[in-house]
Coordinates of C-alpha atoms in Angstrom, one line a residue:
Chain A
X23 CA 4.8 -37.1 -10.3
X24 CA 5.8 -39.2 -13.2
X25 CA 2.8 -41.2 -14.5
X26 CA 0.4 -39.7 -12.0
X27 CA -3.1 -38.8 -13.4
X28 CA -3.7 -35.3 -12.1
X29 CA -7.2 -33.8 -12.3
X30 CA -7.5 -30.0 -12.1
X31 CA -10.9 -28.4 -11.7
X32 CA -10.7 -24.7 -12.4
X33 CA -7.9 -23.8 -14.9
X34 CA -7.1 -20.3 -13.7
X35 CA -3.9 -18.8 -12.4
X36 CA -3.5 -21.3 -9.5
X37 CA -5.0 -24.5 -11.2
X38 CA -3.0 -23.7 -14.4
X39 CA 0.2 -23.2 -12.5
X40 CA -0.2 -26.5 -10.7
X41 CA -0.9 -28.2 -14.0
X42 CA 2.1 -26.7 -15.6
X43 CA 4.5 -27.7 -12.8
X44 CA 3.0 -31.3 -12.5
X45 CA 3.2 -31.8 -16.2
X46 CA 6.9 -30.8 -16.2
X47 CA 7.4 -33.6 -13.5
X48 CA 5.7 -36.1 -15.9
X49 CA 2.1 -36.1 -14.6
X50 CA -0.7 -36.5 -17.2
X51 CA -3.3 -33.6 -16.7
X52 CA -7.0 -33.8 -17.1
X53 CA -8.7 -30.4 -16.8
X54 CA -12.2 -29.3 -16.1
X55 CA -13.5 -25.7 -16.3
X56 CA -16.9 -24.2 -16.7
X57 CA -15.3 -21.8 -19.2
X58 CA -14.5 -23.5 -22.5
X59 CA -12.1 -20.7 -23.5
X60 CA -10.0 -21.2 -20.4
X61 CA -9.7 -24.9 -21.3
X62 CA -8.7 -24.1 -24.9
X63 CA -6.1 -21.7 -23.7
X64 CA -4.9 -24.3 -21.2
X65 CA -4.5 -26.8 -24.0
X66 CA -2.7 -24.2 -26.2
X67 CA -0.3 -23.3 -23.4
X68 CA 0.4 -27.1 -22.8
X69 CA -1.1 -27.2 -19.3
X70 CA -3.6 -30.0 -19.9
X71 CA -3.6 -33.2 -21.9
X72 CA -7.2 -34.1 -21.7
X73 CA -10.5 -32.5 -20.8
X74 CA -13.3 -33.9 -18.5
X75 CA -17.0 -33.3 -19.0
X76 CA -17.8 -32.8 -15.3
X77 CA -16.3 -32.9 -11.9
X78 CA -17.5 -36.4 -11.1
X79 CA -15.9 -37.9 -14.2
X80 CA -12.7 -35.9 -13.4
X81 CA -12.6 -37.4 -9.9
X82 CA -13.1 -41.0 -11.3
X83 CA -10.1 -40.6 -13.7
X84 CA -7.7 -39.0 -11.3
X85 CA -5.1 -40.3 -8.9
X86 CA -4.7 -36.8 -7.4
X87 CA -7.5 -34.2 -7.8
X88 CA -7.0 -30.4 -7.3
X89 CA -10.0 -28.3 -6.8
X90 CA -8.8 -24.8 -7.8
X91 CA -12.0 -22.7 -7.6
X92 CA -13.1 -19.6 -5.5
X93 CA -14.1 -20.5 -2.0
X94 CA -17.9 -20.6 -2.7
X95 CA -17.5 -22.7 -5.8
X96 CA -15.1 -25.0 -3.8
X97 CA -17.8 -25.6 -1.2
X98 CA -20.3 -26.5 -3.9
X99 CA -17.8 -28.8 -5.6
X100 CA -17.1 -30.7 -2.4
X101 CA -20.8 -31.1 -1.8
X102 CA -21.2 -32.8 -5.2
X103 CA -18.1 -35.0 -4.5
X104 CA -19.7 -36.5 -1.5
X105 CA -22.4 -38.9 -2.9
X106 CA -23.4 -41.8 -0.7
X107 CA -22.6 -44.4 -3.4
X108 CA -19.0 -43.5 -4.3
X109 CA -16.5 -46.4 -4.8
X110 CA -13.6 -45.5 -2.7
X111 CA -11.3 -47.9 -4.5
X112 CA -11.7 -45.9 -7.7
X113 CA -11.3 -42.6 -5.8
X114 CA -8.3 -40.3 -6.0
X115 CA -5.7 -41.0 -3.3
X116 CA -5.5 -37.2 -2.6
X117 CA -8.0 -34.4 -3.2
X118 CA -6.9 -30.8 -2.3
X119 CA -8.5 -27.5 -2.6
X120 CA -6.6 -24.2 -2.7
X121 CA -9.2 -21.7 -1.6
X122 CA -8.2 -18.9 0.7
X123 CA -10.7 -19.6 3.5
X124 CA -10.6 -22.9 5.2
X125 CA -13.3 -23.4 7.8
X126 CA -16.1 -23.4 5.4
X127 CA -14.2 -25.7 3.1
X128 CA -13.6 -28.2 6.0
X129 CA -17.2 -28.2 6.9
X130 CA -18.3 -28.9 3.3
X131 CA -15.7 -31.7 2.9
X132 CA -16.8 -33.8 5.9
X133 CA -17.9 -36.7 3.8
X134 CA -15.3 -36.6 1.0
X135 CA -12.6 -39.3 1.5
X136 CA -8.9 -38.4 1.1
X137 CA -9.5 -34.7 1.1
X138 CA -7.1 -32.2 2.6
X139 CA -7.8 -28.4 2.7
X140 CA -4.8 -26.4 1.6
X141 CA -3.9 -22.8 0.6
X142 CA -0.9 -21.8 -1.4
X143 CA 0.3 -18.3 -0.4
X144 CA 1.0 -17.3 -4.0
X145 CA -0.7 -15.0 -6.5
X146 CA -0.3 -12.4 -9.1
X147 CA -2.0 -9.1 -10.0
X148 CA -3.3 -10.6 -13.1
X149 CA -5.3 -13.8 -12.9
X150 CA -6.3 -16.5 -15.4
X151 CA -4.5 -19.3 -17.2
X152 CA -2.7 -16.6 -19.2
X153 CA -0.7 -15.6 -16.1
X154 CA -0.1 -19.3 -14.9
X155 CA 3.5 -20.2 -14.3
X156 CA 5.1 -23.6 -13.4
X157 CA 7.3 -21.7 -10.9
X158 CA 4.5 -19.7 -9.2
X159 CA 4.9 -21.7 -5.9
X160 CA 8.7 -22.0 -5.9
X161 CA 9.8 -21.0 -2.4
X162 CA 6.4 -19.8 -1.3
X163 CA 4.6 -21.2 1.7
X164 CA 1.6 -23.6 1.3
X165 CA -0.7 -24.0 4.2
X166 CA -2.6 -27.2 4.8
X167 CA -5.0 -28.4 7.5
X168 CA -3.6 -31.6 9.0
X169 CA -6.1 -34.3 8.0
X170 CA -5.6 -36.6 11.1
X171 CA -4.4 -39.5 8.9
X172 CA -0.6 -39.9 8.7
X173 CA -0.6 -41.6 5.3
X174 CA -2.8 -38.8 3.8
X175 CA -0.7 -36.1 5.4
X176 CA 2.5 -37.6 3.9
X177 CA 0.8 -37.5 0.5
X178 CA -0.3 -33.9 0.7
X179 CA 3.2 -32.8 2.0
X180 CA 4.8 -34.7 -1.0
X181 CA 2.4 -32.9 -3.3
X182 CA 3.3 -29.5 -1.9
X183 CA 7.0 -30.3 -2.1
X184 CA 6.5 -31.3 -5.8
X185 CA 5.1 -27.7 -6.3
X186 CA 8.5 -26.5 -4.8
X187 CA 6.5 -24.8 -1.9
X188 CA 7.1 -25.1 1.8
X189 CA 4.3 -26.9 3.7
X190 CA 2.9 -25.2 6.8
X191 CA 0.4 -27.1 9.0
X192 CA -2.3 -25.0 10.6
X193 CA -5.8 -25.6 11.9
X194 CA -8.7 -24.3 9.9
X195 CA -9.7 -21.8 12.6
X196 CA -6.1 -20.5 13.1
X197 CA -5.6 -20.2 9.3
X198 CA -8.8 -18.2 8.9
X199 CA -8.0 -15.9 11.8
X200 CA -4.4 -15.4 10.5
X201 CA -5.3 -14.6 7.0
X202 CA -8.0 -12.2 8.3
X203 CA -5.0 -10.2 9.6
X204 CA -2.5 -10.9 6.9
X205 CA -4.6 -10.7 3.8
X206 CA -8.3 -9.7 4.4
X207 CA -7.5 -6.7 6.8
X208 CA -5.1 -5.1 4.3
X209 CA -7.6 -5.5 1.6
X210 CA -10.4 -4.0 3.6
X211 CA -8.2 -1.1 4.8
X212 CA -7.3 -0.3 1.2
X213 CA -11.0 -0.4 0.0
X214 CA -12.4 1.6 3.0
X215 CA -9.6 4.2 2.6
X216 CA -10.4 4.4 -1.2
X217 CA -14.1 4.9 -0.4
X218 CA -13.3 7.6 2.3
X219 CA -11.1 9.4 -0.3
X220 CA -13.7 9.2 -3.0
X221 CA -16.3 10.8 -0.7
X222 CA -13.9 13.6 0.3
X223 CA -13.0 14.3 -3.4
X224 CA -16.7 14.4 -4.2
X225 CA -17.1 17.1 -1.4
X226 CA -13.9 19.1 -2.3
X227 CA -12.1 18.4 -5.6
X228 CA -8.9 19.9 -4.1
X229 CA -8.6 16.7 -2.1
X230 CA -7.5 15.0 -5.3
X231 CA -5.0 17.7 -5.9
X232 CA -3.4 17.1 -2.5
X233 CA -2.9 13.4 -3.0
X234 CA 0.6 12.1 -3.3
X235 CA 2.2 8.8 -4.1
X236 CA 1.8 7.5 -0.6
X237 CA -2.0 7.5 -0.9
X238 CA -1.6 5.9 -4.3
X239 CA 0.4 3.0 -2.8
X240 CA -2.2 2.3 -0.2
X241 CA -4.9 2.0 -2.8
X242 CA -3.1 -0.5 -5.0
X243 CA -5.1 -3.4 -3.4
X244 CA -8.4 -1.4 -3.8
X245 CA -8.3 -2.2 -7.5
X246 CA -8.7 -5.9 -6.9
X247 CA -12.0 -7.3 -8.4
X248 CA -15.1 -7.4 -6.2
X249 CA -16.0 -10.7 -7.6
X250 CA -12.8 -12.3 -6.2
X251 CA -13.4 -10.8 -2.7
X252 CA -17.1 -11.2 -2.2
X253 CA -17.0 -15.0 -1.4
X254 CA -13.8 -14.6 0.7
X255 CA -15.5 -11.8 2.8
X256 CA -18.8 -13.9 3.0
X257 CA -17.0 -17.0 4.2
X258 CA -14.6 -15.3 6.6
X259 CA -16.9 -12.5 7.9
X260 CA -16.5 -13.1 11.6
X261 CA -12.6 -13.2 11.7
X262 CA -12.4 -10.2 9.4
X263 CA -14.9 -8.3 11.7
X264 CA -12.7 -9.1 14.7
X265 CA -9.6 -7.8 13.0
X266 CA -11.4 -4.6 11.9
X267 CA -12.6 -4.0 15.5
X268 CA -9.2 -4.6 17.0
X269 CA -7.5 -2.3 14.4
X270 CA -10.1 0.3 15.0
X271 CA -9.3 0.1 18.7
X272 CA -5.6 0.8 17.9
X273 CA -6.6 3.8 15.8
X274 CA -8.8 5.2 18.5
X275 CA -6.1 4.7 21.2
X276 CA -3.6 6.5 18.9
X277 CA -6.0 9.3 18.3
X278 CA -6.6 9.8 22.0
X279 CA -2.9 10.3 22.6
X280 CA -2.6 12.6 19.6
X281 CA -5.4 14.7 21.0
X282 CA -3.4 15.2 24.2
X283 CA -0.4 16.3 22.0
X284 CA 1.3 13.0 22.7
X285 CA 3.0 11.6 19.6
X286 CA 4.9 8.9 21.4
X287 CA 2.3 6.1 20.7
X288 CA 2.1 6.6 17.0
X289 CA 5.9 7.2 16.7
X290 CA 6.6 4.0 18.7
X291 CA 5.0 1.9 16.0
X292 CA 7.6 3.0 13.4
X293 CA 10.4 0.8 14.5
X294 CA 8.6 -2.5 14.7
X295 CA 6.6 -1.7 11.4
X296 CA 9.8 -0.9 9.5
X297 CA 11.5 -4.1 10.7
X298 CA 8.5 -6.4 9.8
X299 CA 8.1 -4.6 6.4
X300 CA 11.8 -5.0 5.7
X301 CA 11.8 -8.7 6.6
X302 CA 8.7 -9.3 4.3
X303 CA 10.3 -7.3 1.4
X304 CA 13.5 -9.3 1.7
X305 CA 11.6 -12.6 1.7
X306 CA 9.7 -11.6 -1.4
X307 CA 12.7 -10.1 -3.2
X308 CA 14.6 -13.4 -2.6
X309 CA 11.7 -15.3 -4.2
X310 CA 11.7 -13.0 -7.2
X311 CA 15.5 -13.4 -7.6
X312 CA 15.4 -17.1 -7.4
Chain B
X27 CA 14.0 33.5 -13.5
X28 CA 16.9 34.9 -15.5
X29 CA 19.2 37.0 -13.2
X30 CA 17.2 36.3 -10.1
X31 CA 19.2 35.7 -7.0
X32 CA 17.6 32.6 -5.4
X33 CA 18.4 31.6 -1.9
X34 CA 17.7 28.1 -0.9
X35 CA 17.9 27.1 2.9
X36 CA 18.0 23.3 3.0
X37 CA 19.6 21.6 0.1
X38 CA 17.8 18.2 0.2
X39 CA 15.4 16.6 -2.4
X40 CA 13.0 19.5 -2.6
X41 CA 15.5 22.4 -2.1
X42 CA 17.9 20.8 -4.5
X43 CA 15.2 20.2 -7.1
X44 CA 14.1 23.8 -6.9
X45 CA 17.7 25.0 -7.2
X46 CA 18.3 22.8 -10.3
X47 CA 15.2 24.0 -12.0
X48 CA 15.8 27.7 -11.2
X49 CA 19.4 27.5 -12.3
X50 CA 18.3 26.0 -15.6
X51 CA 16.1 29.1 -16.0
X52 CA 19.0 31.4 -15.4
X53 CA 18.8 32.1 -11.7
X54 CA 21.9 32.4 -9.6
X55 CA 21.7 30.1 -6.6
X56 CA 23.0 30.6 -3.0
X57 CA 22.6 27.7 -0.8
X58 CA 22.7 27.2 3.0
X59 CA 22.5 23.9 4.8
X60 CA 23.5 22.8 8.3
X61 CA 25.2 19.8 6.7
X62 CA 28.4 20.8 4.8
X63 CA 28.4 17.5 2.9
X64 CA 25.0 18.3 1.4
X65 CA 26.4 21.7 0.3
X66 CA 29.4 20.0 -1.3
X67 CA 27.3 17.5 -3.1
X68 CA 25.0 20.4 -4.3
X69 CA 28.0 22.2 -5.7
X70 CA 29.2 19.0 -7.4
X71 CA 25.8 18.5 -8.9
X72 CA 25.7 22.1 -10.2
X73 CA 22.7 23.0 -8.0
X74 CA 24.3 26.0 -6.2
X75 CA 26.7 28.8 -7.3
X76 CA 27.5 30.2 -3.8
X77 CA 27.2 29.3 -0.2
X78 CA 25.9 31.4 2.6
X79 CA 27.1 31.3 6.2
X80 CA 23.8 31.5 7.8
X81 CA 20.1 32.1 7.2
X82 CA 20.2 35.8 7.8
X83 CA 22.9 36.5 5.3
X84 CA 21.1 34.2 2.9
X85 CA 18.0 36.4 3.2
X86 CA 20.0 39.7 2.7
X87 CA 21.6 38.4 -0.5
X88 CA 18.4 36.9 -2.1
X89 CA 15.6 38.2 -4.3
X90 CA 13.6 35.1 -3.7
X91 CA 14.2 32.9 -0.6
X92 CA 13.1 29.3 -0.4
X93 CA 13.0 27.6 3.0
X94 CA 13.2 23.9 2.2
X95 CA 13.4 22.4 5.7
X96 CA 11.3 20.0 7.8
X97 CA 8.3 21.7 9.4
X98 CA 9.9 22.1 12.9
X99 CA 13.1 23.6 11.4
X100 CA 10.9 25.7 9.1
X101 CA 9.1 27.2 12.2
X102 CA 12.5 28.0 13.8
X103 CA 13.9 29.5 10.6
X104 CA 10.8 31.8 10.4
X105 CA 11.3 32.9 14.0
X106 CA 14.9 33.9 13.3
X107 CA 13.8 35.8 10.1
X108 CA 11.4 38.0 12.0
X109 CA 13.8 40.4 13.8
X110 CA 12.4 43.8 14.7
X111 CA 15.2 45.8 13.0
X112 CA 15.1 44.2 9.5
X113 CA 15.3 46.6 6.5
X114 CA 12.4 45.7 4.2
X115 CA 14.0 47.4 1.2
X116 CA 16.9 44.9 1.3
X117 CA 14.5 42.0 1.9
X118 CA 13.5 39.3 -0.6
X119 CA 10.5 40.1 -2.6
X120 CA 9.2 36.6 -2.0
X121 CA 9.9 34.0 0.8
X122 CA 8.3 30.6 0.6
X123 CA 8.6 27.5 2.6
X124 CA 7.7 24.0 1.4
X125 CA 6.8 22.2 4.5
X126 CA 3.9 19.7 4.6
X127 CA 2.0 21.3 7.5
X128 CA 0.8 24.8 7.1
X129 CA -1.0 26.1 10.2
X130 CA 2.1 26.0 12.4
X131 CA 4.1 27.6 9.7
X132 CA 1.6 30.4 9.2
X133 CA 1.6 31.2 13.0
X134 CA 5.4 31.4 13.0
X135 CA 5.6 33.6 10.0
X136 CA 3.3 36.3 11.3
X137 CA 6.1 39.0 11.3
X138 CA 8.0 37.9 8.2
X139 CA 7.3 40.2 5.3
X140 CA 6.7 38.8 1.8
X141 CA 6.2 35.3 3.2
X142 CA 3.9 32.8 1.5
X143 CA 3.4 29.3 2.9
X144 CA 3.4 26.6 0.2
X145 CA 3.6 22.8 -0.2
X146 CA 4.6 21.1 -3.4
X147 CA 2.9 17.7 -3.7
X148 CA 6.1 15.9 -4.9
X149 CA 8.4 13.5 -3.4
X150 CA 10.5 10.4 -3.9
X151 CA 11.2 7.3 -1.9
X152 CA 14.8 8.4 -1.6
X153 CA 15.5 11.8 -0.1
X154 CA 18.6 14.1 -0.2
X155 CA 20.3 16.2 -2.9
X156 CA 21.4 13.0 -4.6
X157 CA 17.8 12.3 -5.6
X158 CA 17.1 16.0 -6.6
X159 CA 15.7 16.5 -10.1
X160 CA 15.0 19.7 -12.1
X161 CA 11.8 18.1 -13.3
X162 CA 10.5 16.9 -9.9
X163 CA 7.6 19.3 -9.9
X164 CA 6.6 19.0 -13.6
X165 CA 2.8 18.6 -13.8
X166 CA 2.5 18.2 -10.0
X167 CA 0.2 20.3 -7.9
X168 CA 1.8 22.9 -5.6
X169 CA -0.5 24.2 -2.8
X170 CA -0.1 27.8 -1.4
X171 CA -1.8 29.8 1.3
X172 CA -3.2 33.0 -0.3
X173 CA -1.2 35.8 1.4
X174 CA -4.0 38.5 1.1
X175 CA -1.7 40.7 -1.0
X176 CA -2.5 40.5 -4.8
X177 CA 1.1 41.4 -5.9
X178 CA 2.6 38.9 -3.5
X179 CA 0.1 36.2 -4.7
X180 CA 1.1 37.0 -8.3
X181 CA 4.8 36.5 -7.4
X182 CA 4.2 33.2 -5.7
X183 CA 2.1 31.9 -8.6
X184 CA 4.8 32.9 -11.0
X185 CA 7.3 31.0 -8.9
X186 CA 5.2 27.9 -8.9
X187 CA 4.7 28.1 -12.6
X188 CA 8.4 28.5 -13.2
X189 CA 8.8 25.2 -11.3
X190 CA 6.3 23.7 -14.0
X191 CA 3.8 22.9 -11.2
X192 CA 0.1 23.7 -10.9
X193 CA -0.7 26.3 -8.2
X194 CA -3.6 25.3 -6.0
X195 CA -4.9 28.0 -3.4
X196 CA -6.1 26.6 -0.1
X197 CA -6.4 28.0 3.5
X198 CA -3.9 26.6 6.1
X199 CA -6.6 24.9 8.1
X200 CA -8.1 23.3 4.9
X201 CA -4.7 22.3 3.8
X202 CA -3.8 20.6 7.1
X203 CA -7.2 18.8 7.3
X204 CA -6.9 17.5 3.7
X205 CA -3.2 16.3 4.0
X206 CA -4.3 14.6 7.3
X207 CA -6.5 12.5 5.0
X208 CA -4.5 12.2 1.9
X209 CA -1.0 11.8 3.3
X210 CA -0.9 11.4 7.1
X211 CA -3.7 8.9 7.5
X212 CA -2.2 6.5 4.8
X213 CA 1.1 6.8 6.6
X214 CA -0.4 6.1 10.0
X215 CA -2.5 3.1 8.8
X216 CA 0.6 1.5 7.2
X217 CA 2.7 2.0 10.4
X218 CA -0.1 0.8 12.8
X219 CA -0.7 -2.2 10.5
X220 CA 3.0 -3.0 10.5
X221 CA 3.1 -2.8 14.3
X222 CA 0.0 -5.1 14.6
X223 CA 1.6 -7.6 12.3
X224 CA 4.9 -7.5 14.1
X225 CA 3.1 -8.2 17.4
X226 CA 1.1 -11.1 15.8
X227 CA 4.3 -12.6 14.2
X228 CA 6.0 -12.4 17.7
X229 CA 3.1 -14.4 19.2
X230 CA 2.9 -16.9 16.3
X231 CA 5.7 -17.1 13.6
X232 CA 3.2 -18.8 11.2
X233 CA 1.6 -15.3 10.8
X234 CA 4.7 -14.4 8.7
X235 CA 4.4 -17.6 6.6
X236 CA 0.8 -16.6 5.8
X237 CA 1.6 -13.1 4.5
X238 CA 1.2 -12.4 0.8
X239 CA 2.1 -9.5 -1.5
X240 CA -1.0 -7.7 -0.6
X241 CA 0.3 -7.1 3.0
X242 CA 3.7 -6.1 1.6
X243 CA 2.1 -3.4 -0.5
X244 CA 0.2 -2.0 2.5
X245 CA 3.6 -1.8 4.4
X246 CA 5.6 0.1 1.8
X247 CA 5.0 3.5 3.5
X248 CA 5.9 2.0 6.9
X249 CA 9.5 2.0 5.8
X250 CA 9.6 5.8 5.8
X251 CA 12.0 7.3 8.3
X252 CA 10.6 8.2 11.8
X253 CA 12.7 11.4 11.7
X254 CA 10.7 12.8 8.7
X255 CA 7.4 12.0 10.3
X256 CA 7.9 13.0 13.9
X257 CA 7.6 16.8 13.2
X258 CA 4.7 16.3 10.8
X259 CA 2.8 14.2 13.3
X260 CA 3.6 16.7 16.2
X261 CA 2.5 19.8 14.1
X262 CA -0.6 18.2 12.7
X263 CA -1.7 16.0 15.6
X264 CA -5.3 17.2 15.9
X265 CA -6.4 16.8 12.2
X266 CA -4.6 13.4 12.1
X267 CA -6.4 12.4 15.3
X268 CA -9.7 13.4 13.8
X269 CA -9.0 11.4 10.6
X270 CA -8.0 8.3 12.7
X271 CA -11.3 8.5 14.7
X272 CA -13.4 8.9 11.6
X273 CA -11.7 6.0 9.9
X274 CA -12.0 3.9 13.0
X275 CA -15.7 4.6 12.9
X276 CA -15.9 3.3 9.3
X277 CA -14.1 0.2 10.4
X278 CA -16.4 -0.5 13.4
X279 CA -19.5 0.1 11.2
X280 CA -18.2 -2.4 8.7
X281 CA -17.4 -4.9 11.4
X282 CA -20.9 -4.6 12.9
X283 CA -22.5 -5.5 9.5
X284 CA -20.1 -8.4 8.9
X285 CA -21.0 -9.8 12.4
X286 CA -24.6 -10.0 11.2
X287 CA -23.4 -11.8 8.1
X288 CA -24.0 -8.7 6.0
X289 CA -21.1 -8.2 3.4
X290 CA -23.0 -5.4 1.5
X291 CA -21.3 -2.5 3.3
X292 CA -17.8 -3.6 2.7
X293 CA -18.5 -4.8 -0.8
X294 CA -20.3 -1.4 -1.6
X295 CA -16.9 0.3 -1.0
X296 CA -15.1 -1.5 -3.8
X297 CA -16.6 0.4 -6.7
X298 CA -15.8 3.9 -5.5
X299 CA -12.4 2.8 -4.2
X300 CA -11.4 1.3 -7.6
X301 CA -12.5 4.4 -9.5
X302 CA -10.6 6.8 -7.3
X303 CA -7.5 4.6 -7.2
X304 CA -7.7 4.3 -11.0
X305 CA -8.0 8.0 -11.4
X306 CA -5.0 8.7 -9.1
X307 CA -2.9 6.0 -10.9
X308 CA -3.7 7.5 -14.3
X309 CA -2.7 11.0 -13.0
X310 CA 0.6 9.7 -11.7
X311 CA 1.3 7.5 -14.8
X312 CA 0.7 10.6 -17.0
X313 CA 3.3 12.6 -14.9
X314 CA 5.8 9.8 -15.2
X315 CA 5.4 9.5 -19.0
X316 CA 5.6 13.2 -19.6

């Protein structure tokens, strides 16, 4: 990315990590963030060279523009980037977002040239520029929605490769249905389990005495901030609802068998579950080691 | 416990930890285990002084007898300990089990004098005598079913206090209903989620590419061995079924609201869930520190 002018809107964990990695490869980074403190910290950490006053001027001064905002803010940013009078010659050759829901983003980006919707599968417990890391994406997968333009697709794949991630092409609808299972369902289960436990403890304090480390591990995700999840849930409500219903169906079918004294259905899940959990753990352990 | 003759049937994580703690307090430990390797390792670790040939001779030579076996084996052990011709004067003054389901144990123990059903809320990822630790129960809760005999209740509370745990009295039915929520439901959710993920990955390998660390943390429990869980599920099938149904009801109610574009129900769970998860984490962190 030597000599590339990279604009980053939103200097948090993801935007900051992209900036750090690109700068290491020789890009010149201009940052924009609604929070002046984040921009100051980004400068102090060496993540940005310059600061833009607003998104429109950031777009005008960038060869590649990254919108690294929550999904609702991403939708708004794309709407402001689609004015009727833009000059496409002075436009970035690639604009990507990194939000975790893609259908809403694709709909909002209809009139934005050179835009590709993407989603890096990387994150940390702690957010913000302070947790940013040039190696955050190394070995991770990075989904993108094929833009239907071979040159643009080559550019986005090169960008993802520069981040050391593995590009995975997926339609927006498939993406949102899959992350509803792989990310939003686990989050919902943890939060709903936590709320059920809280209610039971309120009714009988001995419930808290009889909690072990297993319950604690299922509530780790429940500590994620509401502010991060509200826009995700709002933008992906239908696929999440569908996963919740189908999971509830599994629970009821399992309960019916248990009520007849038949443990075979629940026990039959252990083998597959252990294998898939082991494969995931190995994958993440390999990333942590590398 | 100075001078007390403690018999331990089942020298695994729990039985071994009880033996190590009691021996530190001056008890003399006799062990019995169906696995000769476990007994050898228990001797090598200094957890047992002597070895008994069978459960009946272990009972005859013990002042206090601990049955530290899986719930199905505990039920069988109690049945063998209830012969019509026993001599109560040569009988332990206290017999406890440590299995994680209590109704079935109580039913099996009807004819065993001086028996109190108990359940220490302690455990480790790794089982076996190799993971045993004299401090395993320090600061943990230890449930017991009040035996309806004040002298016997005093003895069991003293035993739990000697293990440095906090005694919590609960009926067998309440115990089993509570652990169905606090322990068996989390396990079932993790395993059913893992099986659903395995099926989705089988249909579309990109599903594995789009998994993040959140999914991994919800599958940690799914790696627990089937052999540990089968007897628990079999002995507590009805309370587990009831918790699964009620949790499924919460999922469906949440899905219905999401289908109407209403995120408020799911989002309203975040606050309570975060508070209860934080309280549990603090409690466990305090135990780890102490």
